[in-house]
DNA sequence: CGCTTTTGACCGGCGC
DNA sequence: GCGCCGGTCAAAAGCG
């Protein structure tokens, strides 16, 4: 019994650690996103000012309205990628995401040994939604589903409005209905090239996205992160929140186990 | 019998 | 222009 409790506690600690790492990464990413957004706004402002200036001078040909609008609001939608965890020996590329799909093709691609399956939504005859499904090259227990196009019909009844429509980036494992051969959905980021299973590897991917290769010295990366005021602020907030959360969780655990408070 | 899956052929875009 | 490659088509096979 004691052993069981011990292993469970260890497991809990491990999960907490991973959770903290992920939370930190999320904080860093969101702070960087905010920074990028403000930077983009600045650039737009500058471009606008320049445009006004050039219009006044009349020497430089300005972009027409549609082109400028396109520059200011880059609306080109990237296809959404969703990662599903499955059994490595499970060769089926069928994902229960709430919609009814009809397979219309399969191809072996150059960059991946496992075949890529092409599906079309069969719930409405005119529905333009499509998806490509392929096993991850790095980890065969991960299925990568790339959604293309939007459904022009209502969401299936048994699924909530937020659970399966690949419009945003909010699909998480808990929102999927429990099914016997459920595949756990993990939506990380459509830009990450290939999927990595551990948080360490996610870190590496994030680092790559930030322009750091796998070969870079970790100290160098940490140093640059520390210099980033946004990062330090986010880090401080995250640590403070983590401490509060952990204290709360410990209290809850003690209450549940009828243990005296520390 | 009707729907789905499989699979080889075909097409178009892209790089050289 | 040619070859490669990803995406799609469509006939045949499979399945309930």
Short mmCIF file of C-alpha atoms (C1' of nucleotides) in Angstrom, two decimals:
data_model
loop_
_atom_site.label_atom_id
_atom_site.label_comp_id
_atom_site.label_asym_id
_atom_site.label_seq_id
_atom_site.Cartn_x
_atom_site.Cartn_y
_atom_site.Cartn_z
CA UNK A 1 0.00 0.00 0.00
CA UNK A 2 2.77 2.39 1.05
CA UNK A 3 4.71 1.49 -2.06
CA UNK A 4 1.68 2.23 -4.17
CA UNK A 5 1.25 5.62 -2.52
CA UNK A 6 4.93 6.35 -3.02
CA UNK A 7 4.88 5.47 -6.71
CA UNK A 8 1.72 7.46 -7.18
CA UNK A 9 3.29 10.46 -5.47
CA UNK A 10 6.38 10.13 -7.62
CA UNK A 11 4.21 9.96 -10.68
CA UNK A 12 2.29 13.00 -9.50
CA UNK A 13 5.53 14.91 -9.01
CA UNK A 14 6.71 13.93 -12.44
CA UNK A 15 3.44 15.05 -14.02
CA UNK A 16 3.60 18.31 -12.07
CA UNK A 17 7.13 18.93 -13.30
CA UNK A 18 6.09 18.30 -16.88
CA UNK A 19 3.05 20.48 -16.39
CA UNK A 20 5.24 23.31 -15.08
CA UNK A 21 7.60 22.99 -18.01
CA UNK A 22 4.71 23.15 -20.43
CA UNK A 23 3.19 26.10 -18.61
CA UNK A 24 6.49 27.95 -18.73
CA UNK A 25 6.78 27.30 -22.42
CA UNK A 26 3.26 28.51 -22.98
CA UNK A 27 3.99 31.70 -21.07
CA UNK A 28 7.16 32.30 -23.07
CA UNK A 29 5.40 31.64 -26.34
CA UNK A 30 2.48 33.91 -25.53
CA UNK A 31 4.79 36.71 -24.41
CA UNK A 32 6.75 36.34 -27.62
CA UNK A 33 3.52 36.35 -29.58
CA UNK A 34 2.44 39.60 -27.89
CA UNK A 35 5.84 41.08 -28.65
CA UNK A 36 5.57 40.05 -32.29
CA UNK A 37 2.08 41.48 -32.56
CA UNK A 38 3.19 44.86 -31.22
CA UNK A 39 6.19 44.73 -33.54
CA UNK A 40 3.89 44.02 -36.48
CA UNK A 41 1.67 46.92 -35.49
CA UNK A 42 4.71 49.18 -35.40
CA UNK A 43 5.77 48.02 -38.84
CA UNK A 44 2.25 48.59 -40.16
CA UNK A 45 2.17 52.06 -38.66
CA UNK A 46 5.51 52.89 -40.25
CA UNK A 47 4.40 51.48 -43.59
CA UNK A 48 1.20 53.49 -43.40
CA UNK A 49 3.11 56.68 -42.61
CA UNK A 50 5.47 56.00 -45.50
CA UNK A 51 2.52 55.37 -47.77
CA UNK A 52 0.93 58.68 -46.80
CA UNK A 53 4.26 60.42 -47.32
CA UNK A 54 4.82 58.91 -50.73
CA UNK A 55 1.27 59.75 -51.73
CA UNK A 56 1.87 63.34 -50.74
CA UNK A 57 5.11 63.55 -52.66
CA UNK A 58 3.67 61.58 -55.51
CA UNK A 59 7.00 60.19 -56.63
CA UNK A 60 6.75 56.62 -55.44
CA UNK A 61 3.90 54.50 -56.82
CA UNK A 62 1.78 53.29 -53.92
CA UNK A 63 0.12 49.93 -53.67
CA UNK A 64 -3.53 49.71 -54.59
CA UNK A 65 -6.07 49.35 -51.81
CA UNK A 66 -6.47 45.60 -52.09
CA UNK A 67 -2.75 44.95 -52.05
CA UNK A 68 -2.24 47.18 -49.05
CA UNK A 69 -5.06 45.48 -47.23
CA UNK A 70 -3.41 42.18 -47.94
CA UNK A 71 -0.13 43.42 -46.54
CA UNK A 72 -1.70 44.77 -43.39
CA UNK A 73 -3.88 41.77 -42.73
CA UNK A 74 -2.16 38.61 -43.76
CA UNK A 75 -5.19 36.33 -43.68
CA UNK A 76 -3.75 33.36 -45.54
CA UNK A 77 -4.95 30.43 -43.46
CA UNK A 78 -2.45 27.75 -42.66
CA UNK A 79 -3.86 24.26 -42.65
CA UNK A 80 -4.39 23.13 -39.08
CA UNK A 81 -2.30 20.21 -37.91
CA UNK A 82 -3.52 18.05 -35.07
CA UNK A 83 -1.48 15.31 -33.47
CA UNK A 84 -3.09 12.14 -32.22
CA UNK A 85 -1.37 9.70 -29.97
CA UNK A 86 -2.05 6.05 -30.76
CA UNK A 87 -0.52 2.65 -30.28
CA UNK A 88 2.72 2.28 -32.32
CA UNK A 89 1.45 -1.03 -33.74
CA UNK A 90 -1.88 0.46 -34.69
CA UNK A 91 -1.53 0.96 -38.46
CA UNK A 92 -4.97 2.39 -39.03
CA UNK A 93 -5.10 6.06 -39.93
CA UNK A 94 -8.67 6.47 -38.77
CA UNK A 95 -9.23 9.30 -36.31
CA UNK A 96 -12.49 9.80 -34.44
CA UNK A 97 -12.83 13.55 -34.59
CA UNK A 98 -16.59 13.67 -34.82
CA UNK A 99 -16.95 14.09 -38.55
CA UNK A 100 -17.59 11.43 -41.12
CA UNK A 101 -14.71 11.14 -43.57
CA UNK A 102 -14.40 9.24 -46.80
CA UNK A 103 -11.00 8.12 -47.90
CA UNK A 104 -10.24 9.01 -51.50
CA UNK A 105 -6.56 8.34 -51.83
CA UNK A 106 -3.37 7.12 -50.29
CA UNK A 107 0.21 7.95 -51.17
CA UNK A 108 3.65 7.14 -49.94
CA UNK A 109 5.51 10.41 -49.69
CA UNK A 110 9.21 10.93 -50.14
CA UNK A 111 9.90 12.26 -46.66
CA UNK A 112 7.99 9.60 -44.72
CA UNK A 113 7.92 5.80 -44.96
CA UNK A 114 4.36 5.50 -43.71
CA UNK A 115 1.63 6.23 -46.28
CA UNK A 116 -0.39 9.42 -46.24
CA UNK A 117 -4.16 8.98 -46.45
CA UNK A 118 -6.46 11.59 -48.01
CA UNK A 119 -9.95 12.05 -46.61
CA UNK A 120 -12.91 14.14 -47.71
CA UNK A 121 -15.89 15.03 -45.50
CA UNK A 122 -18.82 12.81 -46.43
CA UNK A 123 -21.41 14.35 -44.13
CA UNK A 124 -22.48 16.86 -46.76
CA UNK A 125 -22.01 16.25 -50.49
CA UNK A 126 -20.76 19.78 -51.12
CA UNK A 127 -18.58 20.05 -48.03
CA UNK A 128 -15.11 21.27 -49.04
CA UNK A 129 -13.40 20.03 -45.87
CA UNK A 130 -10.51 17.65 -46.38
CA UNK A 131 -7.81 16.15 -44.26
CA UNK A 132 -4.53 14.36 -44.72
CA UNK A 133 -3.48 11.77 -42.18
CA UNK A 134 0.01 10.38 -41.80
CA UNK A 135 2.08 8.82 -39.07
CA UNK A 136 4.82 10.98 -37.66
CA UNK A 137 8.21 10.16 -39.10
CA UNK A 138 9.93 10.52 -35.71
CA UNK A 139 7.39 8.69 -33.60
CA UNK A 140 5.07 6.12 -35.12
CA UNK A 141 2.75 6.32 -32.15
CA UNK A 142 1.80 9.81 -33.30
CA UNK A 143 -0.65 10.43 -36.12
CA UNK A 144 -0.53 13.84 -37.79
CA UNK A 145 -3.85 15.04 -39.23
CA UNK A 146 -3.73 18.10 -41.48
CA UNK A 147 -7.13 19.73 -41.92
CA UNK A 148 -7.81 21.72 -45.04
CA UNK A 149 -10.94 23.76 -45.72
CA UNK A 150 -13.91 24.38 -43.48
CA UNK A 151 -17.09 22.39 -43.07
CA UNK A 152 -20.16 24.06 -44.58
CA UNK A 153 -22.58 22.13 -42.40
CA UNK A 154 -23.38 21.89 -38.72
CA UNK A 155 -21.22 20.08 -36.20
CA UNK A 156 -22.29 16.50 -35.52
CA UNK A 157 -24.83 16.29 -32.72
CA UNK A 158 -22.87 14.10 -30.32
CA UNK A 159 -19.94 16.48 -30.42
CA UNK A 160 -19.86 19.89 -28.90
CA UNK A 161 -19.34 22.97 -31.05
CA UNK A 162 -15.77 23.34 -29.85
CA UNK A 163 -14.60 19.78 -30.00
CA UNK A 164 -14.01 18.88 -33.57
CA UNK A 165 -14.20 21.83 -35.87
CA UNK A 166 -10.66 22.46 -37.00
CA UNK A 167 -11.10 26.20 -37.11
CA UNK A 168 -9.04 27.35 -34.19
CA UNK A 169 -6.21 25.86 -32.23
CA UNK A 170 -8.09 24.85 -29.15
CA UNK A 171 -8.59 21.15 -29.59
CA UNK A 172 -7.34 19.31 -26.57
CA UNK A 173 -7.49 15.73 -25.44
CA UNK A 174 -10.15 16.22 -22.79
CA UNK A 175 -12.66 17.52 -25.28
CA UNK A 176 -12.69 14.30 -27.25
CA UNK A 177 -15.31 11.74 -26.35
CA UNK A 178 -14.03 8.58 -24.72
CA UNK A 179 -14.11 5.75 -27.21
CA UNK A 180 -12.72 2.21 -26.91
CA UNK A 181 -9.83 2.89 -29.25
CA UNK A 182 -9.58 6.53 -28.44
CA UNK A 183 -6.64 8.37 -29.87
CA UNK A 184 -5.48 11.21 -27.72
CA UNK A 185 -5.38 14.50 -29.56
CA UNK A 186 -2.53 16.87 -28.92
CA UNK A 187 -2.60 20.15 -30.71
CA UNK A 188 0.80 21.70 -30.37
CA UNK A 189 1.54 24.02 -33.21
CA UNK A 190 1.11 23.63 -36.90
CA UNK A 191 4.58 25.05 -37.51
CA UNK A 192 6.50 22.47 -35.55
CA UNK A 193 8.20 20.23 -38.10
CA UNK A 194 7.40 16.73 -36.92
CA UNK A 195 6.19 15.86 -33.49
CA UNK A 196 8.26 15.09 -30.43
CA UNK A 197 6.88 13.10 -27.54
CA UNK A 198 8.58 14.61 -24.53
CA UNK A 199 8.52 18.14 -23.23
CA UNK A 200 12.28 18.28 -23.68
CA UNK A 201 11.84 17.62 -27.34
CA UNK A 202 9.06 20.20 -27.53
CA UNK A 203 11.58 22.61 -26.02
CA UNK A 204 14.00 21.73 -28.76
CA UNK A 205 11.33 22.38 -31.33
CA UNK A 206 10.49 25.71 -29.76
CA UNK A 207 14.17 26.56 -29.75
CA UNK A 208 14.37 25.68 -33.41
CA UNK A 209 11.42 27.92 -34.08
CA UNK A 210 13.19 30.71 -32.26
CA UNK A 211 16.11 30.29 -34.62
CA UNK A 212 18.28 28.10 -32.47
CA UNK A 213 19.53 24.86 -33.94
CA UNK A 214 19.86 21.64 -31.97
CA UNK A 215 23.61 22.11 -31.86
CA UNK A 216 23.46 25.40 -29.98
CA UNK A 217 24.85 25.63 -26.49
CA UNK A 218 22.03 25.51 -23.97
CA UNK A 219 23.70 28.14 -21.80
CA UNK A 220 23.74 30.49 -24.74
CA UNK A 221 20.01 29.99 -25.24
CA UNK A 222 19.21 30.39 -21.54
CA UNK A 223 21.38 33.49 -21.43
CA UNK A 224 19.50 35.06 -24.29
CA UNK A 225 16.18 34.15 -22.69
CA UNK A 226 17.18 35.74 -19.39
CA UNK A 227 18.10 38.93 -21.20
CA UNK A 228 14.59 39.06 -22.62
CA UNK A 229 12.50 41.24 -20.23
CA UNK A 230 9.29 39.63 -21.48
CA UNK A 231 10.64 36.23 -20.63
CA UNK A 232 11.73 37.18 -17.12
CA UNK A 233 8.36 38.78 -16.40
CA UNK A 234 6.50 35.75 -17.72
CA UNK A 235 8.82 33.44 -15.82
CA UNK A 236 8.31 35.30 -12.54
CA UNK A 237 4.54 35.23 -13.00
CA UNK A 238 4.58 31.53 -13.88
CA UNK A 239 6.76 30.62 -10.90
CA UNK A 240 4.56 32.62 -8.53
CA UNK A 241 1.46 30.97 -9.94
CA UNK A 242 3.05 27.53 -9.75
CA UNK A 243 3.94 27.99 -6.09
CA UNK A 244 0.39 29.11 -5.28
CA UNK A 245 -1.09 26.26 -7.34
CA UNK A 246 1.14 23.66 -5.75
CA UNK A 247 0.27 24.87 -2.30
CA UNK A 248 -3.42 24.67 -3.19
CA UNK A 249 -3.01 21.20 -4.71
CA UNK A 250 -1.16 19.99 -1.62
CA UNK A 251 -3.94 21.32 0.57
CA UNK A 252 -6.53 19.57 -1.59
CA UNK A 253 -4.53 16.35 -1.49
CA UNK A 254 -4.21 16.54 2.28
CA UNK A 255 -7.93 17.13 2.58
CA UNK A 256 -8.70 14.19 0.33
CA UNK A 257 -6.35 11.90 2.20
CA UNK A 258 -7.48 13.27 5.58
CA UNK A 259 -3.95 14.36 6.35
CA UNK A 260 -3.17 17.27 8.65
CA UNK A 261 -2.14 20.47 6.88
CA UNK A 262 1.56 21.31 6.75
"C1'" DC B 1 -27.35 -3.15 -53.33
"C1'" DG B 2 -25.19 0.79 -51.83
"C1'" DC B 3 -21.48 2.67 -49.57
"C1'" DT B 4 -16.53 2.60 -48.47
"C1'" DT B 5 -11.80 1.40 -49.31
"C1'" DT B 6 -7.99 0.29 -52.24
"C1'" DT B 7 -4.82 1.30 -55.71
"C1'" DG B 8 -2.88 2.42 -60.14
"C1'" DA B 9 -3.32 6.15 -63.41
"C1'" DC B 10 -3.49 10.79 -64.33
"C1'" DC B 11 -2.78 15.81 -63.72
"C1'" DG B 12 -0.66 20.07 -62.45
"C1'" DG B 13 2.86 22.67 -60.05
"C1'" DC B 14 7.58 23.35 -59.32
"C1'" DG B 15 12.57 23.10 -59.66
"C1'" DC B 16 16.45 22.25 -62.56
"C1'" DG C 1 11.31 20.81 -71.75
"C1'" DC C 2 11.71 17.21 -68.54
"C1'" DG C 3 11.33 14.74 -64.40
"C1'" DC C 4 9.76 14.55 -59.76
"C1'" DC C 5 6.28 14.71 -56.46
"C1'" DG C 6 1.95 15.66 -54.11
"C1'" DG C 7 -2.89 15.52 -54.81
"C1'" DT C 8 -6.99 13.65 -57.10
"C1'" DC C 9 -9.75 10.51 -59.92
"C1'" DA C 10 -12.11 6.44 -60.88
"C1'" DA C 11 -12.66 1.52 -61.56
"C1'" DA C 12 -12.55 -2.63 -59.03
"C1'" DA C 13 -12.94 -5.01 -54.79
"C1'" DG C 14 -14.72 -5.49 -50.17
"C1'" DC C 15 -18.17 -5.30 -46.71
"C1'" DG C 16 -22.52 -5.03 -44.09
#
